[in-house]
Amino acid sequence: MDENVAIYLVSDSSIDTAEHVAAIAASRFGTNISQIKKFPYVGDKNQIDEIIIDASNNKNSLIIHTMVVDELKRYLLNKARQYDLRIVDVMGPIMDAIEGTTGIAPTELFFHKRKLDEDYFRKMDAIEFAVKHDDGKDVNGLLLADVVILGVSRTSKTPLCMYLAHKYIKAANFPLVPEVDPPKELFEIDHNKIFGLMINIDNLVEIRKERLKSLGLDSKAVYAAKDRIIKELNYAKEVMERLDCTVIDVTNKAVEETASIILNKINKGGL
């Protein structure tokens, strides 16, 4: 093998089986495996199109799949052939052997029910994770997160993490405060998993003033003072530059918009 290989793991359920098989195989080739991209819970043809196009842009790519839903599986195979991509079906030979032995065809009805159950518990796990690792409660969770959200107070870190949880993403968030050094765990994470939230100074002043009013507090408190906010944002920018993370300007952005940017980067980067 003269060049590195990019492996694409694709499944309409959990990616665990394909990932396990790929890891065992990849361990025999050392540095020849340049990257592994994961695409679990693929549920429609548009997703498959995006995966195929991405794979076709890599000179040497290999698709390993555990697709079970027949229509999607056939579509994936046809698209791979169309783009002259090498593809490996992990589950197919096993299912064919069982069907040939028992004379019983696999039922997609059972598969769909199982997938719904898996989706539900996967979402609950992500929501529980977001709650447990909200606002820097457990820095060890930063190492376990799919993504880590950073930002000063009132940049919608918590709502963003909860939204991502409903998309099956385990998100932790950590507040950036000038008086508190960022935890060492942040520097042990792949910088592609970290997303820093920045916001316009004047917008944040107004947001914090409204927050203080809603709590029955003086809107002129230091928390909403412009000088204080400038200091916090400058500190946040410095930390984000040190981490070399993706920075998103959330000024006037809905949580859904910010989440979409993160999800697109995750999918493209194969995190």
Coordinates of N, CA and C in Angstrom, one line a residue, residues 44-154:
D44 N -31.1 8.2 5.9 CA -31.7 8.7 4.7 C -30.7 8.7 3.6
K45 N -31.1 8.9 2.3 CA -30.3 8.8 1.2 C -29.4 10.1 1.1
N46 N -29.9 11.2 1.6 CA -29.1 12.5 1.5 C -27.8 12.3 2.3
Q47 N -28.0 11.7 3.5 CA -26.8 11.4 4.3 C -25.8 10.6 3.5
I48 N -26.3 9.5 2.9 CA -25.4 8.7 2.1 C -24.7 9.4 1.0
D49 N -25.5 10.3 0.3 CA -24.9 11.1 -0.8 C -23.7 11.9 -0.2
E50 N -23.9 12.5 0.9 CA -22.8 13.4 1.5 C -21.6 12.5 1.9
I51 N -21.8 11.4 2.4 CA -20.7 10.5 2.8 C -19.9 10.0 1.5
I52 N -20.7 9.7 0.5 CA -20.0 9.2 -0.8 C -19.2 10.3 -1.4
I53 N -19.8 11.5 -1.5 CA -19.1 12.6 -2.1 C -17.8 12.9 -1.3
D54 N -17.9 12.9 0.0 CA -16.7 13.1 0.9 C -15.7 12.1 0.6
A55 N -16.1 10.8 0.6 CA -15.2 9.7 0.4 C -14.5 9.8 -1.0
S56 N -15.3 10.2 -2.0 CA -14.7 10.3 -3.4 C -13.7 11.4 -3.5
N57 N -13.7 12.3 -2.5 CA -12.7 13.4 -2.6 C -11.3 13.0 -2.0
N58 N -11.3 11.8 -1.3 CA -10.1 11.2 -0.8 C -9.6 10.2 -1.9
K59 N -8.3 10.3 -2.2 CA -7.7 9.5 -3.2 C -7.8 8.0 -2.9
N60 N -7.5 7.7 -1.7 CA -7.6 6.3 -1.2 C -8.6 6.2 -0.1
S61 N -9.8 5.8 -0.3 CA -10.8 5.7 0.8 C -11.5 4.3 0.7
L62 N -11.9 3.9 1.9 CA -12.5 2.6 2.1 C -13.7 2.7 2.9
I63 N -14.9 2.3 2.5 CA -16.1 2.3 3.2 C -16.3 0.9 3.9
I64 N -16.5 0.9 5.2 CA -16.9 -0.3 5.9 C -18.3 0.0 6.5
H65 N -19.2 -0.8 6.1 CA -20.6 -0.6 6.6 C -21.3 -1.8 7.3
T66 N -22.2 -1.4 8.1 CA -23.1 -2.5 8.7 C -24.5 -2.1 8.5
M67 N -24.9 -1.6 7.3 CA -26.2 -1.2 7.0 C -27.1 -2.5 6.9
V68 N -28.3 -2.4 7.5 CA -29.2 -3.5 7.5 C -30.5 -3.2 6.8
V69 N -31.0 -2.0 6.8 CA -32.2 -1.6 6.1 C -31.9 -1.8 4.6
D70 N -32.6 -2.7 4.0 CA -32.3 -3.1 2.6 C -32.2 -1.9 1.6
E71 N -33.2 -1.0 1.6 CA -33.3 0.1 0.7 C -32.0 0.9 0.8
L72 N -31.7 1.3 2.0 CA -30.5 2.2 2.2 C -29.2 1.4 1.9
K73 N -29.2 0.2 2.2 CA -28.0 -0.7 1.9 C -27.7 -0.7 0.4
R74 N -28.8 -1.0 -0.3 CA -28.7 -1.1 -1.8 C -28.2 0.3 -2.4
Y75 N -28.8 1.4 -1.8 CA -28.5 2.7 -2.3 C -27.0 3.0 -2.0
L76 N -26.5 2.7 -0.9 CA -25.1 2.9 -0.5 C -24.2 2.1 -1.5
L77 N -24.5 0.8 -1.7 CA -23.7 0.0 -2.6 C -23.7 0.6 -4.0
N78 N -24.8 1.0 -4.5 CA -24.9 1.5 -5.9 C -24.1 2.8 -6.0
K79 N -24.2 3.6 -5.0 CA -23.5 4.9 -5.0 C -22.0 4.7 -4.9
A80 N -21.6 3.7 -4.1 CA -20.1 3.4 -4.0 C -19.6 2.9 -5.4
R81 N -20.4 2.0 -6.0 CA -20.0 1.5 -7.4 C -19.9 2.7 -8.4
Q82 N -20.9 3.6 -8.3 CA -21.0 4.7 -9.2 C -19.7 5.6 -9.1
Y83 N -19.2 5.7 -7.9 CA -18.0 6.5 -7.7 C -16.7 5.7 -7.6
D84 N -16.9 4.4 -8.0 CA -15.7 3.5 -8.0 C -15.0 3.5 -6.7
L85 N -15.8 3.4 -5.6 CA -15.2 3.3 -4.2 C -15.2 1.9 -3.7
R86 N -14.2 1.5 -3.0 CA -14.1 0.2 -2.4 C -15.0 0.2 -1.2
I87 N -15.8 -0.9 -1.0 CA -16.7 -0.9 0.1 C -16.8 -2.3 0.6
V88 N -16.9 -2.5 2.0 CA -16.9 -3.8 2.6 C -18.2 -3.9 3.4
D89 N -19.0 -4.9 3.2 CA -20.2 -5.2 3.9 C -19.9 -6.2 5.1
V90 N -19.9 -5.7 6.3 CA -19.6 -6.5 7.5 C -20.7 -7.5 7.8
M91 N -21.9 -7.0 7.8 CA -23.1 -7.8 8.2 C -23.6 -8.7 7.2
G92 N -23.5 -8.3 5.9 CA -24.2 -9.1 4.8 C -23.9 -10.6 4.8
P93 N -22.6 -11.0 4.7 CA -22.3 -12.4 4.7 C -22.8 -13.2 5.9
I94 N -22.8 -12.6 7.0 CA -23.3 -13.2 8.2 C -24.8 -13.4 8.1
M95 N -25.5 -12.4 7.8 CA -27.0 -12.5 7.7 C -27.4 -13.5 6.6
D96 N -26.7 -13.4 5.4 CA -27.0 -14.4 4.4 C -26.8 -15.8 4.8
A97 N -25.7 -16.0 5.6 CA -25.4 -17.4 6.1 C -26.5 -17.9 7.0
I98 N -27.0 -17.0 7.9 CA -28.1 -17.3 8.9 C -29.4 -17.6 8.1
E99 N -29.7 -16.8 7.1 CA -30.9 -17.0 6.4 C -30.8 -18.3 5.6
G100 N -29.6 -18.6 5.0 CA -29.5 -19.8 4.3 C -29.6 -21.0 5.1
T101 N -29.2 -20.9 6.4 CA -29.2 -22.1 7.3 C -30.6 -22.3 7.9
T102 N -31.3 -21.2 8.2 CA -32.6 -21.3 8.9 C -33.8 -21.3 7.9
G103 N -33.5 -20.7 6.7 CA -34.6 -20.5 5.8 C -35.5 -19.4 6.1
I104 N -35.1 -18.6 7.1 CA -36.0 -17.4 7.6 C -35.3 -16.1 7.2
A105 N -36.1 -15.3 6.5 CA -35.6 -14.0 6.1 C -35.6 -13.0 7.3
P106 N -34.5 -12.1 7.4 CA -34.5 -11.1 8.5 C -35.7 -10.2 8.4
T107 N -36.2 -9.8 9.5 CA -37.3 -8.8 9.5 C -36.9 -7.4 9.8
E108 N -37.2 -6.5 9.0 CA -36.9 -5.1 9.2 C -37.7 -4.5 10.3
L109 N -38.9 -5.1 10.5 CA -39.8 -4.6 11.6 C -39.1 -4.6 12.9
F110 N -38.5 -5.8 13.2 CA -37.7 -5.9 14.5 C -36.6 -4.9 14.5
F111 N -35.9 -4.8 13.4 CA -34.8 -3.9 13.4 C -35.2 -2.4 13.7
H112 N -36.3 -2.0 13.1 CA -36.8 -0.6 13.3 C -37.1 -0.4 14.8
K113 N -37.8 -1.4 15.4 CA -38.1 -1.3 16.8 C -36.9 -1.2 17.6
R114 N -35.9 -2.0 17.3 CA -34.6 -2.0 18.1 C -33.9 -0.7 17.9
K115 N -34.0 -0.2 16.7 CA -33.3 1.1 16.4 C -33.9 2.3 17.2
L116 N -35.3 2.2 17.3 CA -36.0 3.2 18.0 C -35.6 3.2 19.5
D117 N -35.5 2.0 20.0 CA -35.1 1.8 21.4 C -33.7 2.3 21.6
E118 N -32.8 2.0 20.7 CA -31.4 2.4 20.8 C -31.3 3.9 20.7
D119 N -32.1 4.5 19.8 CA -32.1 6.0 19.7 C -32.6 6.7 21.0
Y120 N -33.6 6.1 21.6 CA -34.1 6.7 22.8 C -33.1 6.7 23.9
F121 N -32.5 5.5 24.1 CA -31.5 5.4 25.2 C -30.3 6.2 25.0
R122 N -29.9 6.3 23.7 CA -28.7 7.1 23.3 C -29.0 8.6 23.6
K123 N -30.2 9.0 23.3 CA -30.5 10.4 23.5 C -30.6 10.7 25.0
M124 N -31.1 9.8 25.8 CA -31.2 10.0 27.2 C -29.8 10.0 27.9
D125 N -28.9 9.2 27.3 CA -27.5 9.2 27.8 C -26.9 10.6 27.6
A126 N -27.1 11.1 26.4 CA -26.5 12.4 26.0 C -27.1 13.5 26.9
I127 N -28.4 13.5 27.1 CA -29.0 14.5 28.0 C -28.5 14.4 29.4
E128 N -28.4 13.2 29.9 CA -27.8 13.0 31.3 C -26.4 13.5 31.3
F129 N -25.7 13.3 30.3 CA -24.3 13.7 30.2 C -24.2 15.3 30.3
A130 N -25.1 15.9 29.5 CA -25.1 17.4 29.4 C -25.4 18.0 30.8
V131 N -26.3 17.4 31.5 CA -26.7 17.9 32.8 C -25.6 17.7 33.8
K132 N -25.0 16.5 33.8 CA -23.9 16.2 34.7 C -22.7 17.1 34.5
H133 N -22.4 17.5 33.2 CA -21.2 18.2 32.9 C -21.5 19.6 32.5
D134 N -22.5 20.2 33.0 CA -22.9 21.6 32.7 C -22.1 22.6 33.6
D135 N -21.7 23.6 32.9 CA -21.0 24.8 33.6 C -19.8 24.3 34.4
G136 N -19.0 23.4 33.9 CA -17.8 23.0 34.5 C -17.9 22.2 35.7
K137 N -19.0 21.5 35.9 CA -19.3 20.7 37.2 C -18.2 19.6 37.4
D138 N -17.9 19.0 36.3 CA -17.0 17.8 36.4 C -16.0 17.9 35.2
V139 N -14.8 18.4 35.5 CA -13.8 18.6 34.5 C -13.3 17.3 33.8
N140 N -13.4 16.2 34.6 CA -13.1 14.9 34.0 C -14.0 14.6 32.8
G141 N -15.2 15.1 32.9 CA -16.1 14.8 31.8 C -15.7 15.5 30.5
L142 N -14.8 16.5 30.5 CA -14.3 17.1 29.3 C -13.6 16.1 28.4
L143 N -13.0 15.1 29.0 CA -12.2 14.1 28.3 C -13.2 13.1 27.6
L144 N -14.4 13.0 28.2 CA -15.3 12.0 27.7 C -16.3 12.6 26.7
A145 N -16.4 13.9 26.5 CA -17.4 14.5 25.7 C -17.1 14.4 24.2
D146 N -18.2 14.4 23.5 CA -18.1 14.4 22.0 C -17.6 15.8 21.6
V147 N -18.2 16.8 22.2 CA -17.8 18.2 22.0 C -17.7 18.9 23.3
V148 N -16.9 20.0 23.4 CA -16.8 20.8 24.6 C -17.1 22.3 24.2
I149 N -18.0 22.9 24.9 CA -18.4 24.3 24.6 C -17.8 25.2 25.6
L150 N -17.1 26.3 25.1 CA -16.5 27.3 26.0 C -17.1 28.6 25.8
G151 N -17.1 29.5 26.8 CA -17.6 30.8 26.6 C -17.8 31.5 27.9
V152 N -18.0 32.8 27.9 CA -18.3 33.6 29.1 C -19.7 33.4 29.4
S153 N -20.1 33.9 30.6 CA -21.5 33.8 31.0 C -22.5 34.4 30.1
R154 N -23.6 33.7 29.8 CA -24.8 34.2 29.0 C -24.5 34.2 27.5

